[in-house]
GROMACS .gro file of C-alpha atoms in nm:
model
  334
    1UNK     CA    1   5.186   1.914   2.271
    2UNK     CA    2   4.918   1.652   2.340
    3UNK     CA    3   4.655   1.926   2.317
    4UNK     CA    4   4.793   2.033   1.978
    5UNK     CA    5   4.788   1.676   1.845
    6UNK     CA    6   4.429   1.629   1.964
    7UNK     CA    7   4.321   1.948   1.793
    8UNK     CA    8   4.505   1.846   1.477
    9UNK     CA    9   4.337   1.503   1.469
   10UNK     CA   10   3.995   1.655   1.539
   11UNK     CA   11   4.043   1.901   1.253
   12UNK     CA   12   4.146   1.618   1.023
   13UNK     CA   13   3.838   1.417   1.113
   14UNK     CA   14   3.615   1.718   1.050
   15UNK     CA   15   3.769   1.772   0.706
   16UNK     CA   16   3.724   1.404   0.625
   17UNK     CA   17   3.358   1.419   0.722
   18UNK     CA   18   3.304   1.731   0.515
   19UNK     CA   19   3.473   1.564   0.220
   20UNK     CA   20   3.244   1.264   0.259
   21UNK     CA   21   2.936   1.489   0.247
   22UNK     CA   22   3.057   1.681  -0.057
   23UNK     CA   23   2.868   1.661  -0.387
   24UNK     CA   24   3.197   1.680  -0.575
   25UNK     CA   25   3.257   1.395  -0.821
   26UNK     CA   26   3.438   1.093  -0.679
   27UNK     CA   27   3.790   1.039  -0.813
   28UNK     CA   28   3.775   0.823  -1.128
   29UNK     CA   29   3.984   0.544  -0.978
   30UNK     CA   30   3.741   0.511  -0.687
   31UNK     CA   31   3.419   0.496  -0.890
   32UNK     CA   32   3.219   0.174  -0.906
   33UNK     CA   33   3.165   0.050  -1.264
   34UNK     CA   34   2.801   0.001  -1.366
   35UNK     CA   35   2.693  -0.148  -1.699
   36UNK     CA   36   2.367   0.007  -1.817
   37UNK     CA   37   2.173  -0.117  -2.119
   38UNK     CA   38   1.911   0.124  -2.255
   39UNK     CA   39   1.636  -0.006  -2.480
   40UNK     CA   40   1.696   0.268  -2.739
   41UNK     CA   41   1.880   0.601  -2.754
   42UNK     CA   42   1.614   0.872  -2.751
   43UNK     CA   43   1.549   1.221  -2.616
   44UNK     CA   44   1.264   1.039  -2.442
   45UNK     CA   45   1.518   0.955  -2.171
   46UNK     CA   46   1.642   1.310  -2.116
   47UNK     CA   47   1.670   1.290  -1.733
   48UNK     CA   48   1.922   1.006  -1.768
   49UNK     CA   49   2.131   1.203  -2.018
   50UNK     CA   50   2.123   1.505  -1.788
   51UNK     CA   51   2.259   1.279  -1.513
   52UNK     CA   52   2.532   1.160  -1.749
   53UNK     CA   53   2.632   1.498  -1.889
   54UNK     CA   54   2.614   1.698  -1.565
   55UNK     CA   55   2.816   1.446  -1.366
   56UNK     CA   56   2.543   1.322  -1.132
   57UNK     CA   57   2.660   0.961  -1.162
   58UNK     CA   58   3.017   1.065  -1.081
   59UNK     CA   59   2.892   1.262  -0.779
   60UNK     CA   60   2.741   0.938  -0.656
   61UNK     CA   61   3.066   0.746  -0.707
   62UNK     CA   62   2.957   0.555  -1.017
   63UNK     CA   63   3.127   0.496  -1.351
   64UNK     CA   64   2.833   0.422  -1.580
   65UNK     CA   65   2.889   0.280  -1.928
   66UNK     CA   66   2.591   0.258  -2.163
   67UNK     CA   67   2.504   0.006  -2.434
   68UNK     CA   68   2.195   0.025  -2.657
   69UNK     CA   69   1.968  -0.278  -2.680
   70UNK     CA   70   1.741  -0.164  -2.967
   71UNK     CA   71   1.446  -0.351  -2.819
   72UNK     CA   72   1.318  -0.439  -2.472
   73UNK     CA   73   1.367  -0.808  -2.545
   74UNK     CA   74   1.735  -0.746  -2.622
   75UNK     CA   75   1.786  -0.527  -2.314
   76UNK     CA   76   1.625  -0.796  -2.099
   77UNK     CA   77   1.853  -1.057  -2.256
   78UNK     CA   78   2.150  -0.841  -2.157
   79UNK     CA   79   2.031  -0.848  -1.795
   80UNK     CA   80   1.963  -1.221  -1.791
   81UNK     CA   81   2.298  -1.306  -1.954
   82UNK     CA   82   2.489  -1.082  -1.710
   83UNK     CA   83   2.595  -0.850  -1.992
   84UNK     CA   84   2.436  -0.561  -1.801
   85UNK     CA   85   2.386  -0.473  -1.435
   86UNK     CA   86   2.090  -0.242  -1.494
   87UNK     CA   87   1.857  -0.201  -1.790
   88UNK     CA   88   1.624   0.079  -1.895
   89UNK     CA   89   1.330  -0.087  -2.069
   90UNK     CA   90   0.955  -0.136  -2.074
   91UNK     CA   91   0.781  -0.292  -1.775
   92UNK     CA   92   0.630  -0.555  -2.003
   93UNK     CA   93   0.967  -0.727  -2.046
   94UNK     CA   94   0.981  -0.799  -1.673
   95UNK     CA   95   0.624  -0.929  -1.672
   96UNK     CA   96   0.704  -1.174  -1.951
   97UNK     CA   97   1.011  -1.311  -1.773
   98UNK     CA   98   0.824  -1.344  -1.443
   99UNK     CA   99   0.546  -1.545  -1.609
  100UNK     CA  100   0.807  -1.772  -1.769
  101UNK     CA  101   0.902  -1.880  -1.417
  102UNK     CA  102   1.269  -1.781  -1.440
  103UNK     CA  103   1.467  -1.771  -1.115
  104UNK     CA  104   1.639  -1.448  -1.014
  105UNK     CA  105   1.416  -1.257  -1.255
  106UNK     CA  106   1.477  -0.880  -1.282
  107UNK     CA  107   1.267  -0.634  -1.085
  108UNK     CA  108   1.186  -0.270  -1.148
  109UNK     CA  109   1.326  -0.027  -0.892
  110UNK     CA  110   1.294   0.316  -1.057
  111UNK     CA  111   1.041   0.469  -1.298
  112UNK     CA  112   1.165   0.722  -1.554
  113UNK     CA  113   0.877   0.801  -1.791
  114UNK     CA  114   0.502   0.821  -1.735
  115UNK     CA  115   0.371   0.852  -2.089
  116UNK     CA  116   0.440   0.678  -2.418
  117UNK     CA  117   0.720   0.857  -2.599
  118UNK     CA  118   0.639   0.789  -2.961
  119UNK     CA  119   0.450   0.988  -3.223
  120UNK     CA  120   0.236   0.909  -3.524
  121UNK     CA  121   0.396   1.033  -3.844
  122UNK     CA  122   0.183   1.073  -4.159
  123UNK     CA  123   0.290   1.106  -4.522
  124UNK     CA  124   0.065   1.412  -4.556
  125UNK     CA  125   0.004   1.708  -4.329
  126UNK     CA  126  -0.314   1.662  -4.122
  127UNK     CA  127  -0.356   1.969  -3.897
  128UNK     CA  128  -0.700   1.846  -3.786
  129UNK     CA  129  -0.598   1.483  -3.741
  130UNK     CA  130  -0.842   1.240  -3.581
  131UNK     CA  131  -0.764   0.875  -3.513
  132UNK     CA  132  -1.055   0.779  -3.738
  133UNK     CA  133  -0.840   0.909  -4.026
  134UNK     CA  134  -0.652   0.579  -4.007
  135UNK     CA  135  -0.952   0.385  -4.131
  136UNK     CA  136  -0.857   0.205  -4.450
  137UNK     CA  137  -0.490   0.294  -4.401
  138UNK     CA  138  -0.173   0.110  -4.291
  139UNK     CA  139   0.054   0.192  -3.997
  140UNK     CA  140   0.405   0.071  -3.923
  141UNK     CA  141   0.381  -0.029  -3.558
  142UNK     CA  142   0.628  -0.219  -3.339
  143UNK     CA  143   0.731  -0.567  -3.235
  144UNK     CA  144   0.441  -0.783  -3.122
  145UNK     CA  145   0.433  -0.789  -2.742
  146UNK     CA  146   0.641  -0.471  -2.709
  147UNK     CA  147   0.506  -0.156  -2.545
  148UNK     CA  148   0.509   0.059  -2.863
  149UNK     CA  149   0.289  -0.195  -3.041
  150UNK     CA  150   0.061  -0.259  -2.743
  151UNK     CA  151   0.005   0.111  -2.675
  152UNK     CA  152  -0.070   0.170  -3.044
  153UNK     CA  153  -0.324  -0.114  -3.043
  154UNK     CA  154  -0.473   0.018  -2.718
  155UNK     CA  155  -0.518   0.368  -2.868
  156UNK     CA  156  -0.671   0.228  -3.188
  157UNK     CA  157  -0.922   0.019  -2.992
  158UNK     CA  158  -1.005   0.312  -2.762
  159UNK     CA  159  -1.093   0.508  -3.076
  160UNK     CA  160  -1.320   0.238  -3.214
  161UNK     CA  161  -1.082   0.098  -3.477
  162UNK     CA  162  -1.056  -0.277  -3.537
  163UNK     CA  163  -0.705  -0.408  -3.595
  164UNK     CA  164  -0.640  -0.539  -3.944
  165UNK     CA  165  -1.001  -0.473  -4.040
  166UNK     CA  166  -1.032  -0.094  -4.017
  167UNK     CA  167  -0.656  -0.036  -4.014
  168UNK     CA  168  -0.360  -0.252  -4.112
  169UNK     CA  169  -0.081  -0.262  -3.854
  170UNK     CA  170   0.259  -0.363  -3.992
  171UNK     CA  171   0.467  -0.522  -3.714
  172UNK     CA  172   0.726  -0.735  -3.894
  173UNK     CA  173   0.986  -0.461  -3.935
  174UNK     CA  174   1.283  -0.433  -3.698
  175UNK     CA  175   1.265  -0.138  -3.458
  176UNK     CA  176   1.574   0.030  -3.604
  177UNK     CA  177   1.441  -0.001  -3.961
  178UNK     CA  178   1.088   0.141  -3.937
  179UNK     CA  179   1.180   0.497  -4.041
  180UNK     CA  180   1.380   0.365  -4.336
  181UNK     CA  181   1.087   0.148  -4.442
  182UNK     CA  182   0.855   0.447  -4.420
  183UNK     CA  183   1.079   0.663  -4.638
  184UNK     CA  184   1.095   0.363  -4.872
  185UNK     CA  185   0.718   0.397  -4.921
  186UNK     CA  186   0.600   0.130  -4.676
  187UNK     CA  187   0.284   0.224  -4.483
  188UNK     CA  188   0.067   0.535  -4.481
  189UNK     CA  189   0.181   0.615  -4.125
  190UNK     CA  190   0.463   0.514  -3.894
  191UNK     CA  191   0.504   0.530  -3.516
  192UNK     CA  192   0.843   0.673  -3.418
  193UNK     CA  193   1.034   0.791  -3.112
  194UNK     CA  194   1.238   1.110  -3.103
  195UNK     CA  195   1.461   1.231  -3.254
  196UNK     CA  196   1.355   1.009  -3.549
  197UNK     CA  197   1.001   1.152  -3.572
  198UNK     CA  198   1.127   1.511  -3.595
  199UNK     CA  199   1.403   1.406  -3.837
  200UNK     CA  200   1.140   1.262  -4.070
  201UNK     CA  201   0.944   1.585  -4.047
  202UNK     CA  202   1.250   1.808  -4.096
  203UNK     CA  203   1.354   1.614  -4.405
  204UNK     CA  204   1.009   1.649  -4.559
  205UNK     CA  205   0.944   1.275  -4.541
  206UNK     CA  206   0.648   1.300  -4.305
  207UNK     CA  207   0.442   1.505  -4.062
  208UNK     CA  208   0.393   1.446  -3.689
  209UNK     CA  209   0.015   1.438  -3.648
  210UNK     CA  210  -0.046   1.278  -3.307
  211UNK     CA  211   0.118   1.181  -2.978
  212UNK     CA  212   0.072   0.826  -2.851
  213UNK     CA  213   0.158   0.960  -2.505
  214UNK     CA  214  -0.131   1.205  -2.503
  215UNK     CA  215  -0.370   0.952  -2.656
  216UNK     CA  216  -0.295   0.670  -2.413
  217UNK     CA  217  -0.271   0.874  -2.091
  218UNK     CA  218  -0.036   0.815  -1.799
  219UNK     CA  219   0.148   0.485  -1.839
  220UNK     CA  220   0.470   0.370  -1.662
  221UNK     CA  221   0.633   0.327  -2.000
  222UNK     CA  222   1.000   0.285  -1.912
  223UNK     CA  223   1.164   0.175  -1.588
  224UNK     CA  224   1.505   0.065  -1.463
  225UNK     CA  225   1.540  -0.301  -1.374
  226UNK     CA  226   1.806  -0.519  -1.214
  227UNK     CA  227   1.816  -0.874  -1.089
  228UNK     CA  228   1.717  -0.919  -0.727
  229UNK     CA  229   2.052  -1.082  -0.647
  230UNK     CA  230   2.241  -0.781  -0.785
  231UNK     CA  231   2.028  -0.540  -0.581
  232UNK     CA  232   2.077  -0.744  -0.264
  233UNK     CA  233   2.455  -0.772  -0.318
  234UNK     CA  234   2.503  -0.409  -0.424
  235UNK     CA  235   2.234  -0.198  -0.251
  236UNK     CA  236   2.474   0.098  -0.237
  237UNK     CA  237   2.507   0.092  -0.616
  238UNK     CA  238   2.131   0.080  -0.675
  239UNK     CA  239   2.074   0.359  -0.423
  240UNK     CA  240   2.345   0.576  -0.578
  241UNK     CA  241   2.211   0.510  -0.929
  242UNK     CA  242   1.857   0.598  -0.816
  243UNK     CA  243   1.979   0.919  -0.652
  244UNK     CA  244   2.163   1.025  -0.968
  245UNK     CA  245   1.855   0.971  -1.185
  246UNK     CA  246   1.640   1.154  -0.930
  247UNK     CA  247   1.878   1.451  -0.954
  248UNK     CA  248   1.826   1.436  -1.332
  249UNK     CA  249   1.447   1.429  -1.289
  250UNK     CA  250   1.454   1.733  -1.060
  251UNK     CA  251   1.691   1.920  -1.292
  252UNK     CA  252   1.466   1.858  -1.592
  253UNK     CA  253   1.163   1.976  -1.397
  254UNK     CA  254   1.335   2.300  -1.293
  255UNK     CA  255   1.493   2.398  -1.626
  256UNK     CA  256   1.366   2.518  -1.962
  257UNK     CA  257   1.346   2.307  -2.275
  258UNK     CA  258   1.639   2.497  -2.428
  259UNK     CA  259   1.853   2.444  -2.118
  260UNK     CA  260   1.774   2.073  -2.122
  261UNK     CA  261   1.851   2.056  -2.494
  262UNK     CA  262   2.191   2.218  -2.440
  263UNK     CA  263   2.270   1.984  -2.150
  264UNK     CA  264   2.195   1.665  -2.345
  265UNK     CA  265   2.327   1.784  -2.685
  266UNK     CA  266   2.653   1.579  -2.660
  267UNK     CA  267   2.432   1.269  -2.664
  268UNK     CA  268   2.284   1.372  -2.999
  269UNK     CA  269   2.566   1.516  -3.210
  270UNK     CA  270   2.360   1.496  -3.532
  271UNK     CA  271   2.084   1.722  -3.396
  272UNK     CA  272   2.117   2.099  -3.355
  273UNK     CA  273   2.004   2.281  -3.041
  274UNK     CA  274   1.693   2.423  -3.208
  275UNK     CA  275   1.575   2.077  -3.311
  276UNK     CA  276   1.653   1.927  -2.970
  277UNK     CA  277   1.468   2.214  -2.800
  278UNK     CA  278   1.160   2.145  -3.013
  279UNK     CA  279   1.172   1.776  -2.922
  280UNK     CA  280   1.226   1.840  -2.551
  281UNK     CA  281   0.941   2.092  -2.545
  282UNK     CA  282   0.712   1.839  -2.710
  283UNK     CA  283   0.792   1.586  -2.437
  284UNK     CA  284   0.784   1.842  -2.158
  285UNK     CA  285   0.445   1.980  -2.266
  286UNK     CA  286   0.279   1.638  -2.242
  287UNK     CA  287   0.424   1.569  -1.896
  288UNK     CA  288   0.638   1.279  -2.016
  289UNK     CA  289   0.889   1.252  -1.733
  290UNK     CA  290   0.830   1.142  -1.377
  291UNK     CA  291   0.930   1.403  -1.120
  292UNK     CA  292   1.035   1.134  -0.873
  293UNK     CA  293   1.166   0.777  -0.907
  294UNK     CA  294   0.882   0.590  -0.732
  295UNK     CA  295   0.695   0.331  -0.941
  296UNK     CA  296   0.326   0.339  -0.839
  297UNK     CA  297   0.103   0.035  -0.808
  298UNK     CA  298  -0.170   0.217  -1.001
  299UNK     CA  299   0.058   0.249  -1.304
  300UNK     CA  300   0.166  -0.113  -1.271
  301UNK     CA  301  -0.196  -0.225  -1.284
  302UNK     CA  302  -0.265  -0.008  -1.590
  303UNK     CA  303   0.025  -0.169  -1.779
  304UNK     CA  304  -0.123  -0.509  -1.710
  305UNK     CA  305  -0.468  -0.389  -1.824
  306UNK     CA  306  -0.318  -0.279  -2.157
  307UNK     CA  307  -0.130  -0.608  -2.197
  308UNK     CA  308  -0.439  -0.813  -2.115
  309UNK     CA  309  -0.645  -0.619  -2.365
  310UNK     CA  310  -0.377  -0.687  -2.624
  311UNK     CA  311  -0.378  -1.059  -2.546
  312UNK     CA  312  -0.014  -1.052  -2.436
  313UNK     CA  313  -0.039  -1.133  -2.064
  314UNK     CA  314  -0.081  -1.495  -1.956
  315UNK     CA  315  -0.136  -1.410  -1.588
  316UNK     CA  316  -0.141  -1.094  -1.377
  317UNK     CA  317   0.163  -1.037  -1.158
  318UNK     CA  318   0.150  -0.908  -0.797
  319UNK     CA  319   0.304  -0.561  -0.764
  320UNK     CA  320   0.536  -0.663  -0.479
  321UNK     CA  321   0.674  -0.953  -0.684
  322UNK     CA  322   0.807  -0.737  -0.967
  323UNK     CA  323   0.856  -0.389  -0.820
  324UNK     CA  324   1.087  -0.272  -0.542
  325UNK     CA  325   1.014   0.077  -0.413
  326UNK     CA  326   1.254   0.071  -0.117
  327UNK     CA  327   1.544   0.239  -0.297
  328UNK     CA  328   1.333   0.516  -0.452
  329UNK     CA  329   1.155   0.584  -0.124
  330UNK     CA  330   1.484   0.599   0.066
  331UNK     CA  331   1.629   0.845  -0.184
  332UNK     CA  332   1.316   1.061  -0.163
  333UNK     CA  333   1.352   1.089   0.216
  334UNK     CA  334   1.708   1.220   0.205
   0.00000   0.00000   0.00000
């Protein structure tokens, strides 16, 4: 009898261990709630939506709810006011807060994109577009100090154009209103993320003529940040979140644009699969998404170069002060 009980207990322990190693989603009641604020809702963040739609967060025991900030400044405010646990936003927001001397400032722990994700939309078709075409024209840019505006200014300068001399940059329009302003006859060009850029083109309101991502090169455009205190108190949550996003990155790398479009389609109910596939292919072709979650020091330095050139950085920030790579590196090893 004792032998039977021992065997029974051993079998039970084995089953428990196997259950613990399973990639099956954790029961809903046992999942840890995580409040995520994303800077904007865009196909640009496809690996995250793959993680949401294919259950990668649930596999890692997380219950992730998402709010949209509509601006890196607003997403950062959500973090600082404890309205969010994690935020997806531009690195520049963290640099600004650090240089303001705030305590318990947020740090980046996971990089999602490695190129700018916006496109230049013209009122007329320009199949042989060159950046010099903007001379004497006006462009709807972004908020001063934000990555969309700084990358636009960087590209213009790299192409020999002087701001507000050779080309007028309009940056007093709210991020969510730029496309509406453009269709309302403001500006000769506008800079838009997807799916807005393709929507403008599909409706006959404009033509995508250039990619800011291709023009600016590899830039750590969007990263996930959390306050140091939150990461220290909940390292299991940050590790699980990082692993789920990494699964999304790998899945995106290994699947076709159409497969990705179908996977993320519930996130964009107003776009059909053909349109989403076109958008995903555009991003995929320019190598938009990181294939792993590690934020490199080289990219961090480039961001600061762009900000300095744009006159938006009061002092350079040491990499180790604003970036934590321990979670991403740990996930990569497993």
